[in-house]
mmCIF file of N, CA and C in Angstrom:
data_model
loop_
_atom_site.group_PDB
_atom_site.id
_atom_site.type_symbol
_atom_site.label_atom_id
_atom_site.label_comp_id
_atom_site.label_asym_id
_atom_site.label_seq_id
_atom_site.Cartn_x
_atom_site.Cartn_y
_atom_site.Cartn_z
ATOM 1 N N ASP A 1482 0.912 -1.260 0.156
ATOM 2 C CA ASP A 1482 0.028 -0.023 -0.026
ATOM 3 C C ASP A 1482 0.841 1.215 0.038
ATOM 4 N N GLY A 1483 2.254 1.160 -0.014
ATOM 5 C CA GLY A 1483 3.059 2.229 -0.132
ATOM 6 C C GLY A 1483 3.363 2.819 -1.381
ATOM 7 N N VAL A 1484 2.514 2.777 -2.298
ATOM 8 C CA VAL A 1484 2.708 3.177 -3.790
ATOM 9 C C VAL A 1484 2.079 4.610 -3.660
ATOM 10 N N GLY A 1485 2.865 5.536 -4.348
ATOM 11 C CA GLY A 1485 2.304 6.893 -4.463
ATOM 12 C C GLY A 1485 2.604 7.753 -3.239
ATOM 13 N N ARG A 1486 2.115 8.952 -3.429
ATOM 14 C CA ARG A 1486 2.325 9.817 -2.120
ATOM 15 C C ARG A 1486 1.150 9.608 -1.226
ATOM 16 N N HIS A 1487 1.471 9.658 0.094
ATOM 17 C CA HIS A 1487 0.452 9.435 1.051
ATOM 18 C C HIS A 1487 1.083 10.172 2.286
ATOM 19 N N SER A 1488 -0.081 10.974 2.949
ATOM 20 C CA SER A 1488 0.337 11.873 4.218
ATOM 21 C C SER A 1488 0.689 10.697 5.373
ATOM 22 N N PRO A 1489 1.749 10.994 6.146
ATOM 23 C CA PRO A 1489 2.021 10.297 7.340
ATOM 24 C C PRO A 1489 1.082 10.534 8.461
ATOM 25 N N PRO A 1490 0.636 9.680 9.272
ATOM 26 C CA PRO A 1490 -0.249 10.111 10.273
ATOM 27 C C PRO A 1490 0.259 11.125 11.297
ATOM 28 N N GLY A 1491 -0.602 11.819 11.810
ATOM 29 C CA GLY A 1491 -0.319 13.125 12.591
ATOM 30 C C GLY A 1491 0.484 12.939 13.707
ATOM 31 N N SER A 1492 0.292 11.727 14.369
ATOM 32 C CA SER A 1492 1.156 11.357 15.610
ATOM 33 C C SER A 1492 2.535 11.150 15.430
ATOM 34 N N ARG A 1493 3.080 10.740 14.182
ATOM 35 C CA ARG A 1493 4.454 10.585 14.114
ATOM 36 C C ARG A 1493 5.070 11.437 12.859
ATOM 37 N N ARG A 1494 5.129 12.766 13.252
ATOM 38 C CA ARG A 1494 5.574 13.854 12.274
ATOM 39 C C ARG A 1494 7.107 13.739 12.241
ATOM 40 N N SER A 1495 7.796 13.853 11.175
ATOM 41 C CA SER A 1495 9.189 13.866 11.106
ATOM 42 C C SER A 1495 9.695 14.683 10.177
ATOM 43 N N ILE A 1496 11.087 15.193 10.470
ATOM 44 C CA ILE A 1496 11.795 16.425 9.564
ATOM 45 C C ILE A 1496 13.195 15.701 9.298
ATOM 46 N N PRO A 1497 13.518 15.953 8.121
ATOM 47 C CA PRO A 1497 14.899 15.473 7.835
ATOM 48 C C PRO A 1497 16.018 16.249 8.510
ATOM 49 N N VAL A 1498 17.039 15.674 9.109
ATOM 50 C CA VAL A 1498 18.250 16.510 9.847
ATOM 51 C C VAL A 1498 19.526 15.951 9.065
ATOM 52 N N LYS A 1499 20.396 16.771 8.930
ATOM 53 C CA LYS A 1499 21.572 16.367 8.388
ATOM 54 C C LYS A 1499 22.556 16.124 9.518
ATOM 55 N N THR A 1500 23.373 14.868 9.452
ATOM 56 C CA THR A 1500 24.225 14.405 10.555
ATOM 57 C C THR A 1500 25.563 14.930 10.258
ATOM 58 N N PRO A 1501 26.570 15.153 11.245
ATOM 59 C CA PRO A 1501 27.798 15.481 10.960
ATOM 60 C C PRO A 1501 28.529 14.710 9.824
ATOM 61 N N GLY A 1502 28.016 13.529 9.615
ATOM 62 C CA GLY A 1502 28.748 12.557 8.581
ATOM 63 C C GLY A 1502 28.014 12.901 7.187
ATOM 64 N N GLY A 1503 27.107 13.921 7.013
ATOM 65 C CA GLY A 1503 26.461 14.237 5.961
ATOM 66 C C GLY A 1503 25.483 13.378 5.333
ATOM 67 N N LYS A 1504 24.901 12.596 6.264
ATOM 68 C CA LYS A 1504 23.858 11.661 5.896
ATOM 69 C C LYS A 1504 22.440 12.543 6.353
ATOM 70 N N LEU A 1505 21.368 12.251 5.675
ATOM 71 C CA LEU A 1505 20.186 12.696 6.052
ATOM 72 C C LEU A 1505 19.366 11.848 6.816
ATOM 73 N N VAL A 1506 19.031 11.955 8.004
ATOM 74 C CA VAL A 1506 18.170 10.927 8.729
ATOM 75 C C VAL A 1506 16.827 11.859 9.040
ATOM 76 N N SER A 1507 15.891 10.965 9.495
ATOM 77 C CA SER A 1507 14.565 11.597 9.875
ATOM 78 C C SER A 1507 14.432 11.634 11.348
ATOM 79 N N LYS A 1508 14.091 12.908 11.745
ATOM 80 C CA LYS A 1508 13.931 13.092 13.227
ATOM 81 C C LYS A 1508 12.473 13.273 13.663
ATOM 82 N N LEU A 1509 12.105 12.339 14.506
ATOM 83 C CA LEU A 1509 10.827 12.218 14.950
ATOM 84 C C LEU A 1509 10.441 13.492 15.962
ATOM 85 N N ILE A 1510 9.202 14.084 15.524
ATOM 86 C CA ILE A 1510 8.873 15.366 16.372
ATOM 87 C C ILE A 1510 7.819 14.947 17.244
ATOM 88 N N PRO A 1511 7.848 15.064 18.775
ATOM 89 C CA PRO A 1511 6.839 14.751 19.676
ATOM 90 C C PRO A 1511 5.616 15.704 19.521
ATOM 91 N N LYS A 1512 4.399 15.215 19.924
ATOM 92 C CA LYS A 1512 3.222 15.957 19.668
ATOM 93 C C LYS A 1512 3.257 17.114 20.814
ATOM 94 N N LYS A 1513 2.527 18.210 20.513
ATOM 95 C CA LYS A 1513 2.432 19.229 21.525
ATOM 96 C C LYS A 1513 1.129 18.944 22.176
ATOM 97 N N SER A 1514 1.337 19.398 23.654
ATOM 98 C CA SER A 1514 0.127 19.235 24.333
ATOM 99 C C SER A 1514 -0.743 20.495 24.661
ATOM 100 N N LYS A 1515 -2.106 20.475 24.770
ATOM 101 C CA LYS A 1515 -2.836 21.833 24.872
ATOM 102 C C LYS A 1515 -2.522 22.275 26.361
ATOM 103 N N GLY A 1516 -1.929 21.563 27.156
ATOM 104 C CA GLY A 1516 -1.671 22.205 28.656
ATOM 105 C C GLY A 1516 -2.899 22.094 29.323
ATOM 106 N N PRO A 1517 -2.674 22.543 30.770
ATOM 107 C CA PRO A 1517 -3.658 22.203 31.667
ATOM 108 C C PRO A 1517 -4.708 23.184 31.531
ATOM 109 N N ARG A 1518 -6.176 22.987 31.808
ATOM 110 C CA ARG A 1518 -7.119 24.038 31.573
ATOM 111 C C ARG A 1518 -7.990 24.193 32.873
ATOM 112 N N CYS A 1519 -8.425 25.394 32.976
ATOM 113 C CA CYS A 1519 -9.229 25.759 34.243
ATOM 114 C C CYS A 1519 -10.522 24.795 34.334
ATOM 115 N N SER A 1520 -10.848 24.506 35.447
ATOM 116 C CA SER A 1520 -11.901 23.522 35.757
ATOM 117 C C SER A 1520 -13.371 24.238 35.384
ATOM 118 N N ASP A 1521 -13.303 25.592 35.637
ATOM 119 C CA ASP A 1521 -14.675 26.364 35.526
ATOM 120 C C ASP A 1521 -14.917 26.868 34.116
ATOM 121 N N CYS A 1522 -13.831 27.817 33.598
ATOM 122 C CA CYS A 1522 -14.028 28.523 32.351
ATOM 123 C C CYS A 1522 -13.259 27.842 31.173
ATOM 124 N N LYS A 1523 -12.545 26.858 31.407
ATOM 125 C CA LYS A 1523 -11.816 26.060 30.411
ATOM 126 C C LYS A 1523 -10.728 26.779 29.584
ATOM 127 N N CYS A 1524 -10.268 27.888 30.223
ATOM 128 C CA CYS A 1524 -9.187 28.691 29.712
ATOM 129 C C CYS A 1524 -7.876 28.083 30.003
ATOM 130 N N ALA A 1525 -6.760 28.419 29.346
ATOM 131 C CA ALA A 1525 -5.472 27.847 29.618
ATOM 132 C C ALA A 1525 -5.007 28.222 31.087
ATOM 133 N N LEU A 1526 -4.328 27.422 31.759
ATOM 134 C CA LEU A 1526 -3.817 28.132 33.152
ATOM 135 C C LEU A 1526 -2.407 28.580 32.889
ATOM 136 N N ILE A 1527 -2.321 29.685 33.392
ATOM 137 C CA ILE A 1527 -0.975 30.506 33.194
ATOM 138 C C ILE A 1527 -0.070 30.097 34.224
ATOM 139 N N GLY A 1528 1.326 29.963 33.940
ATOM 140 C CA GLY A 1528 2.313 29.658 34.797
ATOM 141 C C GLY A 1528 2.551 28.098 34.875
ATOM 142 N N ILE A 1529 1.814 27.312 34.127
ATOM 143 C CA ILE A 1529 2.147 25.969 34.051
ATOM 144 C C ILE A 1529 2.548 25.521 32.580
ATOM 145 N N LYS A 1530 3.577 24.673 32.620
ATOM 146 C CA LYS A 1530 4.039 24.245 31.242
ATOM 147 C C LYS A 1530 3.040 23.373 30.687
ATOM 148 N N HIS A 1531 3.166 23.401 29.250
ATOM 149 C CA HIS A 1531 2.363 22.416 28.544
ATOM 150 C C HIS A 1531 3.118 21.012 28.490
ATOM 151 N N MET A 1532 2.786 19.895 29.135
ATOM 152 C CA MET A 1532 3.339 18.907 29.260
ATOM 153 C C MET A 1532 2.457 17.682 28.936
ATOM 154 N N THR A 1533 3.061 16.523 28.393
ATOM 155 C CA THR A 1533 2.252 15.401 28.383
ATOM 156 C C THR A 1533 2.055 14.722 29.770
ATOM 157 N N ASN A 1534 1.065 13.733 29.933
ATOM 158 C CA ASN A 1534 0.866 13.167 31.205
ATOM 159 C C ASN A 1534 2.160 12.571 31.907
ATOM 160 N N SER A 1535 2.935 11.996 30.994
ATOM 161 C CA SER A 1535 4.278 11.447 31.514
ATOM 162 C C SER A 1535 5.142 12.436 32.066
ATOM 163 N N GLY A 1536 5.221 13.687 31.350
ATOM 164 C CA GLY A 1536 5.871 14.667 31.641
ATOM 165 C C GLY A 1536 5.503 15.420 33.021
ATOM 166 N N PHE A 1537 4.161 15.457 33.252
ATOM 167 C CA PHE A 1537 3.652 15.829 34.659
ATOM 168 C C PHE A 1537 4.042 14.816 35.556
ATOM 169 N N LYS A 1538 3.999 13.657 35.417
ATOM 170 C CA LYS A 1538 4.394 12.586 36.496
ATOM 171 C C LYS A 1538 5.954 12.899 36.773
ATOM 172 N N ASN A 1539 6.646 13.138 35.810
ATOM 173 C CA ASN A 1539 8.114 13.174 36.344
ATOM 174 C C ASN A 1539 8.545 14.621 36.677
ATOM 175 N N SER A 1540 7.752 15.685 36.438
ATOM 176 C CA SER A 1540 7.963 16.925 36.920
ATOM 177 C C SER A 1540 7.886 17.120 38.596
ATOM 178 N N LYS A 1541 8.599 18.347 38.944
ATOM 179 C CA LYS A 1541 8.335 18.647 40.360
ATOM 180 C C LYS A 1541 7.146 19.127 40.558
ATOM 181 N N LYS A 1542 6.769 19.152 41.870
ATOM 182 C CA LYS A 1542 5.306 19.558 42.432
ATOM 183 C C LYS A 1542 5.129 21.140 42.043
ATOM 184 N N ARG A 1543 6.271 21.858 42.238
ATOM 185 C CA ARG A 1543 6.066 23.257 41.949
ATOM 186 C C ARG A 1543 5.940 23.655 40.570
ATOM 187 N N GLU A 1544 6.402 22.697 39.617
ATOM 188 C CA GLU A 1544 6.171 22.854 38.245
ATOM 189 C C GLU A 1544 4.747 22.473 37.815
ATOM 190 N N ARG A 1545 4.031 21.699 38.586
ATOM 191 C CA ARG A 1545 2.797 21.176 38.200
ATOM 192 C C ARG A 1545 1.531 22.200 38.702
ATOM 193 N N LYS A 1546 1.937 22.843 39.687
ATOM 194 C CA LYS A 1546 0.851 23.790 40.240
ATOM 195 C C LYS A 1546 1.363 25.191 40.551
ATOM 196 N N VAL A 1547 0.453 26.219 40.714
ATOM 197 C CA VAL A 1547 0.862 27.400 41.155
ATOM 198 C C VAL A 1547 0.465 27.829 42.784
ATOM 199 N N SER A 1548 1.325 28.453 43.236
ATOM 200 C CA SER A 1548 1.127 28.537 44.904
ATOM 201 C C SER A 1548 -0.064 29.549 45.079
ATOM 202 N N ARG A 1549 -1.232 28.889 45.086
ATOM 203 C CA ARG A 1549 -2.530 29.715 45.302
ATOM 204 C C ARG A 1549 -3.513 28.434 45.493
ATOM 205 N N ALA A 1550 -4.602 29.014 46.186
ATOM 206 C CA ALA A 1550 -5.607 27.990 46.485
ATOM 207 C C ALA A 1550 -6.125 27.611 45.049
ATOM 208 N N TYR A 1551 -6.391 26.268 44.914
ATOM 209 C CA TYR A 1551 -6.925 25.804 43.497
ATOM 210 C C TYR A 1551 -5.645 25.873 42.617
ATOM 211 N N GLY A 1552 -4.473 25.904 42.924
ATOM 212 C CA GLY A 1552 -3.440 26.345 42.003
ATOM 213 C C GLY A 1552 -3.288 25.637 40.753
ATOM 214 N N GLY A 1553 -3.424 24.193 40.716
ATOM 215 C CA GLY A 1553 -3.361 23.550 39.260
ATOM 216 C C GLY A 1553 -4.488 23.218 38.750
ATOM 217 N N SER A 1554 -5.664 23.639 39.284
ATOM 218 C CA SER A 1554 -7.026 23.204 38.646
ATOM 219 C C SER A 1554 -7.799 24.359 38.167
ATOM 220 N N ALA A 1555 -7.633 25.735 38.845
ATOM 221 C CA ALA A 1555 -8.562 26.725 38.450
ATOM 222 C C ALA A 1555 -7.821 28.115 38.254
ATOM 223 N N CYS A 1556 -8.293 28.852 37.402
ATOM 224 C CA CYS A 1556 -7.563 30.132 37.226
ATOM 225 C C CYS A 1556 -7.762 31.045 38.245
ATOM 226 N N GLY A 1557 -7.115 32.122 38.211
ATOM 227 C CA GLY A 1557 -7.041 33.308 39.228
ATOM 228 C C GLY A 1557 -8.387 33.890 39.304
ATOM 229 N N ASN A 1558 -8.890 34.287 38.207
ATOM 230 C CA ASN A 1558 -10.335 34.966 38.146
ATOM 231 C C ASN A 1558 -11.537 34.090 38.692
ATOM 232 N N CYS A 1559 -11.361 32.830 38.329
ATOM 233 C CA CYS A 1559 -12.522 31.716 38.788
ATOM 234 C C CYS A 1559 -12.307 31.698 40.325
ATOM 235 N N VAL A 1560 -10.937 31.738 40.766
ATOM 236 C CA VAL A 1560 -10.910 31.528 42.333
ATOM 237 C C VAL A 1560 -11.371 32.729 43.004
ATOM 238 N N LYS A 1561 -11.197 33.946 42.393
ATOM 239 C CA LYS A 1561 -11.601 35.245 42.931
ATOM 240 C C LYS A 1561 -13.024 35.277 43.099
ATOM 241 N N THR A 1562 -13.840 34.962 41.970
ATOM 242 C CA THR A 1562 -15.282 34.929 41.905
ATOM 243 C C THR A 1562 -15.800 33.835 42.961
ATOM 244 N N ARG A 1563 -15.227 32.712 43.201
ATOM 245 C CA ARG A 1563 -15.615 31.703 44.020
ATOM 246 C C ARG A 1563 -15.441 32.464 45.566
ATOM 247 N N ILE A 1564 -14.350 33.064 45.761
ATOM 248 C CA ILE A 1564 -14.270 33.754 47.160
ATOM 249 C C ILE A 1564 -15.315 34.816 47.392
ATOM 250 N N MET A 1565 -15.465 35.584 46.373
ATOM 251 C CA MET A 1565 -16.423 36.485 46.506
ATOM 252 C C MET A 1565 -17.924 36.037 46.763
ATOM 253 N N ARG A 1566 -18.147 35.070 45.973
ATOM 254 C CA ARG A 1566 -19.516 34.366 46.094
ATOM 255 C C ARG A 1566 -19.722 33.844 47.577
ATOM 256 N N ALA A 1567 -18.762 33.190 48.112
ATOM 257 C CA ALA A 1567 -18.861 32.589 49.372
ATOM 258 C C ALA A 1567 -18.948 33.709 50.421
ATOM 259 N N PHE A 1568 -18.141 34.773 50.269
ATOM 260 C CA PHE A 1568 -18.182 36.002 51.215
ATOM 261 C C PHE A 1568 -19.574 36.508 51.146
ATOM 262 N N LEU A 1569 -20.145 36.834 49.921
ATOM 263 C CA LEU A 1569 -21.368 37.560 49.717
ATOM 264 C C LEU A 1569 -22.728 36.687 50.183
ATOM 265 N N LEU A 1570 -22.443 35.397 50.094
ATOM 266 C CA LEU A 1570 -23.552 34.397 50.698
ATOM 267 C C LEU A 1570 -23.444 34.423 52.262
ATOM 268 N N GLU A 1571 -22.305 34.543 52.786
ATOM 269 C CA GLU A 1571 -22.325 34.614 54.393
ATOM 270 C C GLU A 1571 -22.877 36.069 54.713
ATOM 271 N N GLU A 1572 -22.673 37.087 54.090
ATOM 272 C CA GLU A 1572 -23.054 38.356 54.421
ATOM 273 C C GLU A 1572 -24.486 38.399 54.324
ATOM 274 N N HIS A 1573 -25.011 37.801 53.236
ATOM 275 C CA HIS A 1573 -26.659 37.821 53.063
ATOM 276 C C HIS A 1573 -27.205 37.016 54.247
ATOM 277 N N LYS A 1574 -26.635 35.856 54.715
ATOM 278 C CA LYS A 1574 -27.160 35.169 55.958
ATOM 279 C C LYS A 1574 -27.054 36.039 57.016
ATOM 280 N N ALA A 1575 -26.056 36.869 57.369
ATOM 281 C CA ALA A 1575 -26.018 37.662 58.441
ATOM 282 C C ALA A 1575 -26.987 38.787 58.482
ATOM 283 N N VAL A 1576 -27.232 39.331 57.347
ATOM 284 C CA VAL A 1576 -28.207 40.283 57.077
ATOM 285 C C VAL A 1576 -29.530 39.672 57.301
ATOM 286 N N LYS A 1577 -29.845 38.563 56.922
ATOM 287 C CA LYS A 1577 -31.257 37.909 57.150
ATOM 288 C C LYS A 1577 -31.343 37.755 58.543
ATOM 289 N N LYS A 1578 -30.495 37.246 59.307
ATOM 290 C CA LYS A 1578 -30.614 36.894 60.709
ATOM 291 C C LYS A 1578 -30.705 38.176 61.409
ATOM 292 N N LEU A 1579 -30.171 39.382 61.010
ATOM 293 C CA LEU A 1579 -30.239 40.496 61.765
ATOM 294 C C LEU A 1579 -31.768 41.093 61.589
ATOM 295 N N MET A 1580 -32.228 40.850 60.304
ATOM 296 C CA MET A 1580 -33.613 41.509 59.942
ATOM 297 C C MET A 1580 -34.662 40.568 60.838
ATOM 298 N N ALA A 1581 -34.374 39.390 60.815
ATOM 299 C CA ALA A 1581 -35.259 38.473 61.557
ATOM 300 C C ALA A 1581 -35.295 38.893 63.269
ATOM 301 N N GLU A 1582 -34.188 39.194 63.624
ATOM 302 C CA GLU A 1582 -34.053 39.581 65.152
ATOM 303 C C GLU A 1582 -34.989 40.894 65.449
ATOM 304 N N LYS A 1583 -34.783 42.046 64.324
ATOM 305 C CA LYS A 1583 -35.406 43.138 64.497
ATOM 306 C C LYS A 1583 -36.890 43.033 64.493
ATOM 307 N N LYS A 1584 -37.420 42.023 63.847
ATOM 308 C CA LYS A 1584 -39.069 41.890 63.780
ATOM 309 C C LYS A 1584 -39.579 41.308 64.985
#
């Protein structure tokens, strides 16, 4: 089935590289990963490298996450809105309690 031109599969892309001996050999290029995404808004997480699963496994903990609450799973804006929502809910409960006591 190797007759004529056919495109190689996307998973094994290669480029020709010239060796010091003057030979042309094909060098396989690894796939690029999309990188970690936010669990809420699905945007790319800033400050974390785009690695494959095996790369994540072999990397240090400080390379896998950001030093913040929800560091490796949610972006800063989503964490901020979560904190604000929790705070406002607590405030609302307190105000409700105060209004009930006044009556």
